[in-house]
mmCIF file of C-alpha atoms and ligand atoms in Angstrom:
data_model
loop_
_atom_site.group_PDB
_atom_site.id
_atom_site.type_symbol
_atom_site.label_atom_id
_atom_site.label_comp_id
_atom_site.label_asym_id
_atom_site.label_seq_id
_atom_site.Cartn_x
_atom_site.Cartn_y
_atom_site.Cartn_z
ATOM 1 C CA MET A 1 -0.133 0.032 -0.214
ATOM 2 C CA THR A 2 0.949 3.479 -0.860
ATOM 3 C CA THR A 3 0.569 7.214 0.190
ATOM 4 C CA ALA A 4 -0.289 7.846 -3.834
ATOM 5 C CA LYS A 5 -3.485 8.552 -4.757
ATOM 6 C CA THR A 6 -5.387 6.304 -6.438
ATOM 7 C CA ALA A 7 -7.358 6.845 -9.643
ATOM 8 C CA ILE A 8 -9.599 4.040 -11.331
ATOM 9 C CA VAL A 9 -9.543 4.587 -15.188
ATOM 10 C CA THR A 10 -12.285 2.723 -17.785
ATOM 11 C CA GLY A 11 -11.499 2.310 -21.135
ATOM 12 C CA ALA A 12 -7.643 2.181 -20.519
ATOM 13 C CA THR A 13 -7.338 -0.208 -23.253
ATOM 14 C CA SER A 14 -6.594 2.304 -26.031
ATOM 15 C CA GLY A 15 -7.446 5.814 -27.196
ATOM 16 C CA ILE A 16 -8.434 8.471 -24.304
ATOM 17 C CA GLY A 17 -8.235 5.990 -21.643
ATOM 18 C CA GLU A 18 -5.286 4.253 -21.951
ATOM 19 C CA ALA A 19 -3.605 8.598 -22.436
ATOM 20 C CA ILE A 20 -5.209 8.932 -19.332
ATOM 21 C CA SER A 21 -3.719 6.246 -17.293
ATOM 22 C CA ARG A 22 -0.072 6.893 -19.318
ATOM 23 C CA SER A 23 -0.644 10.726 -17.506
ATOM 24 C CA LEU A 24 -1.668 9.754 -13.885
ATOM 25 C CA ILE A 25 1.282 7.150 -13.609
ATOM 26 C CA ALA A 26 3.319 10.074 -14.833
ATOM 27 C CA LYS A 27 2.232 12.422 -12.053
ATOM 28 C CA GLY A 28 2.718 9.705 -9.660
ATOM 29 C CA TYR A 29 -0.794 8.296 -9.198
ATOM 30 C CA ASN A 30 -1.789 4.447 -8.501
ATOM 31 C CA VAL A 31 -3.597 3.608 -11.258
ATOM 32 C CA MET A 32 -6.410 0.704 -11.521
ATOM 33 C CA MET A 33 -6.916 0.165 -15.579
ATOM 34 C CA ALA A 34 -10.241 -1.814 -16.599
ATOM 35 C CA ALA A 35 -11.653 -3.105 -20.126
ATOM 36 C CA ARG A 36 -12.612 -6.073 -21.771
ATOM 37 C CA ARG A 37 -9.068 -6.778 -23.263
ATOM 38 C CA ALA A 38 -6.928 -8.929 -20.881
ATOM 39 C CA ASP A 39 -4.119 -8.997 -23.245
ATOM 40 C CA ARG A 40 -3.850 -4.889 -23.687
ATOM 41 C CA LEU A 41 -4.854 -4.183 -20.017
ATOM 42 C CA GLU A 42 -1.722 -6.896 -19.186
ATOM 43 C CA SER A 43 1.119 -5.340 -21.351
ATOM 44 C CA LEU A 44 0.144 -1.939 -20.727
ATOM 45 C CA ALA A 45 0.281 -2.507 -16.958
ATOM 46 C CA GLN A 46 3.829 -4.351 -17.446
ATOM 47 C CA GLU A 47 4.942 -1.253 -19.143
ATOM 48 C CA LEU A 48 3.749 1.552 -16.587
ATOM 49 C CA GLY A 49 5.094 -0.168 -13.723
ATOM 50 C CA PRO A 50 4.179 -1.359 -10.005
ATOM 51 C CA ASN A 51 1.953 1.414 -9.800
ATOM 52 C CA ALA A 52 -0.461 0.478 -12.348
ATOM 53 C CA ASP A 53 -2.459 -2.928 -11.931
ATOM 54 C CA PHE A 54 -5.673 -3.629 -14.002
ATOM 55 C CA ALA A 55 -8.944 -5.948 -13.705
ATOM 56 C CA VAL A 56 -10.767 -7.269 -16.493
ATOM 57 C CA THR A 57 -14.265 -5.308 -16.522
ATOM 58 C CA ASP A 58 -17.058 -5.423 -18.472
ATOM 59 C CA ILE A 59 -18.759 -2.398 -17.578
ATOM 60 C CA THR A 60 -22.148 -3.682 -18.464
ATOM 61 C CA LYS A 61 -22.186 -6.206 -15.193
ATOM 62 C CA ARG A 62 -22.513 -4.381 -12.048
ATOM 63 C CA SER A 63 -21.032 -7.125 -10.293
ATOM 64 C CA ASP A 64 -17.684 -6.612 -12.280
ATOM 65 C CA VAL A 65 -17.554 -2.686 -11.500
ATOM 66 C CA ILE A 66 -17.934 -3.429 -7.688
ATOM 67 C CA SER A 67 -15.406 -6.128 -8.510
ATOM 68 C CA LEU A 68 -13.044 -3.372 -9.739
ATOM 69 C CA ALA A 69 -13.471 -0.980 -6.843
ATOM 70 C CA ASP A 70 -12.795 -3.841 -4.786
ATOM 71 C CA GLN A 71 -9.855 -4.826 -6.428
ATOM 72 C CA ALA A 72 -8.788 -1.097 -6.525
ATOM 73 C CA LYS A 73 -9.448 -1.031 -2.480
ATOM 74 C CA GLU A 74 -7.426 -4.063 -1.544
ATOM 75 C CA LYS A 75 -3.895 -2.882 -3.858
ATOM 76 C CA PHE A 76 -3.782 0.788 -3.216
ATOM 77 C CA GLY A 77 -5.902 1.276 -0.166
ATOM 78 C CA GLN A 78 -8.546 3.959 -1.042
ATOM 79 C CA ILE A 79 -10.026 5.145 -4.328
ATOM 80 C CA ASP A 80 -9.492 9.185 -4.479
ATOM 81 C CA ALA A 81 -10.752 9.616 -8.492
ATOM 82 C CA PHE A 82 -12.850 7.686 -11.033
ATOM 83 C CA ILE A 83 -12.471 7.917 -14.293
ATOM 84 C CA ASN A 84 -16.045 6.775 -16.388
ATOM 85 C CA ASN A 85 -14.185 6.908 -19.764
ATOM 86 C CA ALA A 86 -15.487 3.812 -21.832
ATOM 87 C CA GLY A 87 -17.908 4.032 -24.446
ATOM 88 C CA ILE A 88 -18.905 3.367 -27.342
ATOM 89 C CA MET A 89 -20.008 5.183 -30.644
ATOM 90 C CA PRO A 90 -21.929 2.582 -33.033
ATOM 91 C CA LEU A 91 -23.488 5.779 -34.991
ATOM 92 C CA SER A 92 -26.579 5.134 -37.506
ATOM 93 C CA PHE A 93 -29.561 6.381 -38.757
ATOM 94 C CA PHE A 94 -32.659 5.587 -37.192
ATOM 95 C CA LYS A 95 -34.240 4.035 -40.248
ATOM 96 C CA SER A 96 -31.307 1.437 -40.336
ATOM 97 C CA ARG A 97 -32.747 -0.076 -37.521
ATOM 98 C CA LYS A 98 -30.027 -0.862 -35.420
ATOM 99 C CA VAL A 99 -32.040 -1.626 -31.965
ATOM 100 C CA GLU A 100 -29.291 -4.072 -30.499
ATOM 101 C CA GLU A 101 -26.235 -1.149 -31.235
ATOM 102 C CA TRP A 102 -28.970 1.165 -29.437
ATOM 103 C CA ASP A 103 -29.389 -0.942 -26.269
ATOM 104 C CA ARG A 104 -25.386 -1.632 -26.560
ATOM 105 C CA MET A 105 -24.525 2.277 -26.414
ATOM 106 C CA ILE A 106 -27.303 2.724 -23.232
ATOM 107 C CA ASP A 107 -25.962 -0.320 -21.534
ATOM 108 C CA VAL A 108 -22.282 0.963 -22.249
ATOM 109 C CA ASN A 109 -22.504 4.795 -22.284
ATOM 110 C CA LEU A 110 -25.283 4.918 -19.627
ATOM 111 C CA LYS A 111 -25.212 2.107 -17.503
ATOM 112 C CA GLY A 112 -21.646 1.690 -17.316
ATOM 113 C CA THR A 113 -21.220 4.992 -16.259
ATOM 114 C CA LEU A 114 -23.563 4.781 -13.066
ATOM 115 C CA TYR A 115 -22.234 1.784 -12.043
ATOM 116 C CA GLY A 116 -19.066 3.513 -12.270
ATOM 117 C CA ILE A 117 -20.576 6.273 -9.441
ATOM 118 C CA ASP A 118 -22.523 3.304 -7.626
ATOM 119 C CA ALA A 119 -19.161 1.577 -6.881
ATOM 120 C CA VAL A 120 -17.294 4.212 -5.483
ATOM 121 C CA LEU A 121 -19.368 7.130 -4.040
ATOM 122 C CA PRO A 122 -20.671 5.260 -0.685
ATOM 123 C CA ASP A 123 -16.899 5.518 0.285
ATOM 124 C CA MET A 124 -16.271 8.804 -1.039
ATOM 125 C CA LEU A 125 -19.135 9.982 0.569
ATOM 126 C CA ASP A 126 -18.154 8.726 4.082
ATOM 127 C CA ARG A 127 -14.464 10.122 3.806
ATOM 128 C CA GLN A 128 -16.011 13.424 2.441
ATOM 129 C CA ASP A 129 -13.489 13.119 -0.255
ATOM 130 C CA GLY A 130 -13.358 11.900 -3.762
ATOM 131 C CA HIS A 131 -13.201 13.296 -7.708
ATOM 132 C CA ILE A 132 -15.852 11.741 -10.265
ATOM 133 C CA ILE A 133 -15.118 12.208 -13.750
ATOM 134 C CA ASN A 134 -17.208 11.244 -16.693
ATOM 135 C CA VAL A 135 -16.206 11.758 -19.624
ATOM 136 C CA ALA A 136 -18.942 12.544 -22.146
ATOM 137 C CA SER A 137 -18.574 14.127 -26.075
ATOM 138 C CA ILE A 138 -20.201 17.479 -27.366
ATOM 139 C CA ALA A 139 -23.017 14.883 -28.814
ATOM 140 C CA GLY A 140 -24.190 15.643 -25.056
ATOM 141 C CA LEU A 141 -24.430 19.244 -25.924
ATOM 142 C CA GLN A 142 -25.713 19.420 -29.360
ATOM 143 C CA THR A 143 -27.303 16.643 -31.736
ATOM 144 C CA ALA A 144 -27.148 15.544 -35.886
ATOM 145 C CA PRO A 145 -28.804 12.946 -37.930
ATOM 146 C CA GLY A 146 -26.738 9.645 -37.222
ATOM 147 C CA PHE A 147 -26.050 10.686 -33.889
ATOM 148 C CA GLY A 148 -29.544 10.298 -31.967
ATOM 149 C CA VAL A 149 -28.608 7.721 -29.695
ATOM 150 C CA TYR A 150 -25.010 8.329 -28.811
ATOM 151 C CA SER A 151 -25.999 11.706 -28.153
ATOM 152 C CA ALA A 152 -28.885 10.740 -25.982
ATOM 153 C CA THR A 153 -26.830 8.793 -23.815
ATOM 154 C CA LYS A 154 -24.208 11.111 -23.838
ATOM 155 C CA PHE A 155 -27.228 14.161 -22.769
ATOM 156 C CA GLY A 156 -27.629 11.234 -20.012
ATOM 157 C CA VAL A 157 -24.463 11.584 -18.391
ATOM 158 C CA ARG A 158 -24.069 15.163 -18.797
ATOM 159 C CA ALA A 159 -27.617 15.340 -17.091
ATOM 160 C CA LEU A 160 -26.560 12.785 -14.209
ATOM 161 C CA SER A 161 -23.426 14.145 -13.381
ATOM 162 C CA GLU A 162 -24.568 17.660 -12.922
ATOM 163 C CA SER A 163 -27.376 16.423 -10.356
ATOM 164 C CA LEU A 164 -24.513 14.561 -8.944
ATOM 165 C CA ARG A 165 -22.583 17.348 -8.375
ATOM 166 C CA GLN A 166 -25.674 19.890 -7.189
ATOM 167 C CA GLU A 167 -25.932 16.474 -4.744
ATOM 168 C CA VAL A 168 -22.595 15.701 -3.148
ATOM 169 C CA ALA A 169 -20.971 19.460 -3.441
ATOM 170 C CA ALA A 170 -21.525 19.912 0.038
ATOM 171 C CA GLN A 171 -19.890 16.421 0.926
ATOM 172 C CA ASN A 172 -16.468 17.943 -0.699
ATOM 173 C CA VAL A 173 -16.894 15.032 -3.389
ATOM 174 C CA ARG A 174 -15.849 16.558 -6.926
ATOM 175 C CA VAL A 175 -17.517 15.656 -10.183
ATOM 176 C CA THR A 176 -16.316 17.085 -13.508
ATOM 177 C CA LEU A 177 -17.719 16.572 -16.892
ATOM 178 C CA ILE A 178 -15.558 16.308 -19.957
ATOM 179 C CA SER A 179 -16.972 16.941 -23.326
ATOM 180 C CA PRO A 180 -14.102 16.226 -26.328
ATOM 181 C CA GLY A 181 -14.879 16.814 -29.759
ATOM 182 C CA THR A 182 -13.356 14.811 -32.461
ATOM 183 C CA VAL A 183 -10.165 12.818 -30.827
ATOM 184 C CA GLN A 184 -8.331 10.387 -33.609
ATOM 185 C CA THR A 185 -9.226 6.979 -31.784
ATOM 186 C CA GLU A 186 -10.268 3.604 -32.155
ATOM 187 C CA LEU A 187 -13.702 4.701 -31.765
ATOM 188 C CA PHE A 188 -15.097 5.051 -35.009
ATOM 189 C CA GLY A 189 -14.221 1.430 -35.373
ATOM 190 C CA THR A 190 -17.652 0.574 -33.768
ATOM 191 C CA ILE A 191 -19.968 1.875 -36.535
ATOM 192 C CA THR A 192 -21.466 -0.508 -38.787
ATOM 193 C CA ASP A 193 -24.198 1.243 -40.496
ATOM 194 C CA ASN A 194 -22.690 1.544 -43.811
ATOM 195 C CA GLU A 195 -24.120 4.966 -44.566
ATOM 196 C CA ILE A 196 -22.396 6.294 -41.941
ATOM 197 C CA LEU A 197 -19.065 4.782 -43.020
ATOM 198 C CA GLU A 198 -19.344 5.822 -46.805
ATOM 199 C CA LEU A 199 -19.844 9.458 -44.832
ATOM 200 C CA ILE A 200 -16.575 8.696 -42.891
ATOM 201 C CA GLN A 201 -14.976 7.375 -45.629
ATOM 202 C CA ALA A 202 -14.671 11.519 -47.237
ATOM 203 C CA GLY A 203 -12.727 12.692 -44.293
ATOM 204 C CA LEU A 204 -12.709 15.104 -41.958
ATOM 205 C CA PRO A 205 -12.239 18.648 -42.693
ATOM 206 C CA TYR A 206 -10.409 19.560 -39.954
ATOM 207 C CA GLU A 207 -7.582 17.887 -37.878
ATOM 208 C CA PRO A 208 -8.916 15.021 -34.763
ATOM 209 C CA MET A 209 -7.100 16.049 -31.501
ATOM 210 C CA LYS A 210 -5.090 13.303 -30.355
ATOM 211 C CA PRO A 211 -6.227 11.414 -26.908
ATOM 212 C CA GLN A 212 -3.372 13.714 -24.952
ATOM 213 C CA THR A 213 -5.661 16.463 -25.042
ATOM 214 C CA ILE A 214 -8.151 15.232 -23.165
ATOM 215 C CA ALA A 215 -5.940 13.393 -20.911
ATOM 216 C CA ASP A 216 -4.630 16.955 -20.006
ATOM 217 C CA ALA A 217 -7.982 18.263 -19.292
ATOM 218 C CA VAL A 218 -8.132 15.186 -16.859
ATOM 219 C CA LEU A 219 -5.260 16.281 -15.524
ATOM 220 C CA TYR A 220 -6.409 19.698 -15.260
ATOM 221 C CA ALA A 221 -9.921 19.144 -13.476
ATOM 222 C CA LEU A 222 -7.750 16.802 -10.832
ATOM 223 C CA SER A 223 -4.948 19.256 -10.075
ATOM 224 C CA GLN A 224 -7.065 22.124 -8.981
ATOM 225 C CA PRO A 225 -7.165 22.339 -5.050
ATOM 226 C CA GLY A 226 -10.255 20.511 -3.100
ATOM 227 C CA SER A 227 -11.831 23.739 -2.789
ATOM 228 C CA ALA A 228 -12.236 23.996 -6.471
ATOM 229 C CA CYS A 229 -14.581 21.777 -8.554
ATOM 230 C CA VAL A 230 -14.140 22.011 -12.208
ATOM 231 C CA GLY A 231 -17.712 21.159 -13.370
ATOM 232 C CA GLU A 232 -17.101 21.044 -17.225
ATOM 233 C CA ILE A 233 -14.735 21.243 -19.399
ATOM 234 C CA VAL A 234 -15.222 21.125 -23.362
ATOM 235 C CA VAL A 235 -12.563 20.765 -25.871
ATOM 236 C CA ARG A 236 -12.501 20.630 -29.490
ATOM 237 C CA PRO A 237 -10.134 20.500 -32.352
ATOM 238 C CA THR A 238 -10.128 24.469 -33.636
ATOM 239 C CA GLY A 239 -11.129 23.555 -36.680
ATOM 240 C CA GLN A 240 -14.546 21.930 -35.574
ATOM 241 C CA GLY A 241 -17.433 24.175 -36.350
ATOM 242 C CA THR A 242 -20.237 22.078 -36.063
ATOM 243 C CA MET A 243 -20.905 18.145 -34.673
ATOM 244 C CA SER A 244 -19.939 16.322 -38.070
HETATM 245 N N1 NAP B 1 -12.884 9.786 -30.259
HETATM 246 C C1 NAP B 1 -13.583 10.595 -29.967
HETATM 247 O O1 NAP B 1 -14.048 10.917 -31.187
HETATM 248 C C2 NAP B 1 -14.664 11.439 -28.856
HETATM 249 C C3 NAP B 1 -15.284 12.124 -28.882
HETATM 250 C C4 NAP B 1 -16.076 12.285 -27.405
HETATM 251 C C5 NAP B 1 -15.860 11.388 -26.617
HETATM 252 N N2 NAP B 1 -15.639 10.616 -26.692
HETATM 253 C C6 NAP B 1 -15.270 9.547 -25.716
HETATM 254 O O2 NAP B 1 -14.101 8.910 -25.284
HETATM 255 C C7 NAP B 1 -14.625 8.077 -24.271
HETATM 256 C C8 NAP B 1 -13.317 7.099 -24.521
HETATM 257 O O3 NAP B 1 -13.325 6.653 -26.185
HETATM 258 P P1 NAP B 1 -12.029 6.618 -27.267
HETATM 259 O O4 NAP B 1 -12.241 7.607 -28.306
HETATM 260 O O5 NAP B 1 -10.633 6.558 -26.154
HETATM 261 O O6 NAP B 1 -12.460 5.229 -27.709
HETATM 262 P P2 NAP B 1 -11.799 3.820 -27.889
HETATM 263 O O7 NAP B 1 -10.637 4.235 -28.650
HETATM 264 O O8 NAP B 1 -12.450 2.683 -28.628
HETATM 265 O O9 NAP B 1 -11.498 3.094 -26.582
HETATM 266 C C9 NAP B 1 -12.698 2.816 -26.178
HETATM 267 C C10 NAP B 1 -12.686 2.203 -24.536
HETATM 268 O O10 NAP B 1 -14.027 1.539 -23.789
HETATM 269 C C11 NAP B 1 -13.865 0.548 -23.606
HETATM 270 N N3 NAP B 1 -14.745 -0.343 -24.029
HETATM 271 C C12 NAP B 1 -15.540 -0.586 -24.395
HETATM 272 N N4 NAP B 1 -16.616 -1.403 -23.977
HETATM 273 C C13 NAP B 1 -16.714 -1.878 -23.059
HETATM 274 C C14 NAP B 1 -17.284 -2.175 -21.705
HETATM 275 N N5 NAP B 1 -18.358 -2.943 -22.038
HETATM 276 N N6 NAP B 1 -16.380 -2.472 -20.526
HETATM 277 C C15 NAP B 1 -15.467 -1.998 -20.470
HETATM 278 N N7 NAP B 1 -14.788 -1.520 -21.628
HETATM 279 C C16 NAP B 1 -15.566 -1.270 -22.719
HETATM 280 C C17 NAP B 1 -12.584 -0.242 -24.881
HETATM 281 O O11 NAP B 1 -11.842 -1.330 -24.138
HETATM 282 P P3 NAP B 1 -12.271 -2.876 -24.174
HETATM 283 O O12 NAP B 1 -12.724 -3.311 -25.870
HETATM 284 O O13 NAP B 1 -10.649 -3.718 -24.136
HETATM 285 O O14 NAP B 1 -13.533 -2.901 -23.591
HETATM 286 C C18 NAP B 1 -11.373 0.898 -25.078
HETATM 287 O O15 NAP B 1 -10.337 0.717 -23.877
HETATM 288 C C19 NAP B 1 -15.718 7.199 -24.673
HETATM 289 O O16 NAP B 1 -16.661 7.779 -23.615
HETATM 290 C C20 NAP B 1 -16.234 8.076 -26.293
HETATM 291 O O17 NAP B 1 -17.884 8.342 -26.492
HETATM 292 C C21 NAP B 1 -14.671 10.087 -27.637
#
């Protein structure tokens, strides 16, 4: 057990979550990484050293998320920050009727985020200390055709984050919402709707951000004095005027 602060990062196997995990280790945190791909978690944990550990976790399973929190406490003592980052984005038009993908987005992006909050909030309230950071999207601020269900989950994450912030403010628990614009990650690989894929293949009229830009936003929120709660951060590529 160490005296360093401990963070749990979901979705640590790629993109934004991997960048957050690397940055937190570099800042001296203990990091418990969570995702489903065991091989990636294992090699990242080996690379990051003794302050990193992992728990193979499917955030759609409440029991997995509770085990994740238990494992972090057992290994590192207490959980100071929970970064609810894992998410999927199988964009589709409603007419394509990809109902299983709608269900999955609700399960991962919305219910998974709730399970993370549930797993760590009681201890944070008892200790009167802790920080929950939820990664939403600019799709939680505006929407467009093809973004409907993804946007609904991210509008939902924004709403629950603000409600949670108001509820726990007096108990000294901080809640931060991070809303990124487009970031270069594996997220677009979850799309199966051919019409959306054709639009994406036409290329973006701007340069997407690097995952590190969002990791830096997380570090900013975490590094403020305990008396300051960064409520929301929105970061877009400079050239991204609208959603698409
Ligand atoms: N990239 C963007 O343009 C962008 C913009 C705005 C917001 N975001 C948000 O940023 C967050 C991170 O996405 P990313 O861009 O870094 O995408 P990514 O590279 O595809 O990473 C997604 C992560 O989520 C994990 N994940 C997916 N389903 C999971 C499940 N059921 N249980 C546990 N982990 C799961 C994946 O790991 P496993 O497959 O190993 O489980 C992976 O580590 C998401 O919430 C996304 O909505 C991204």
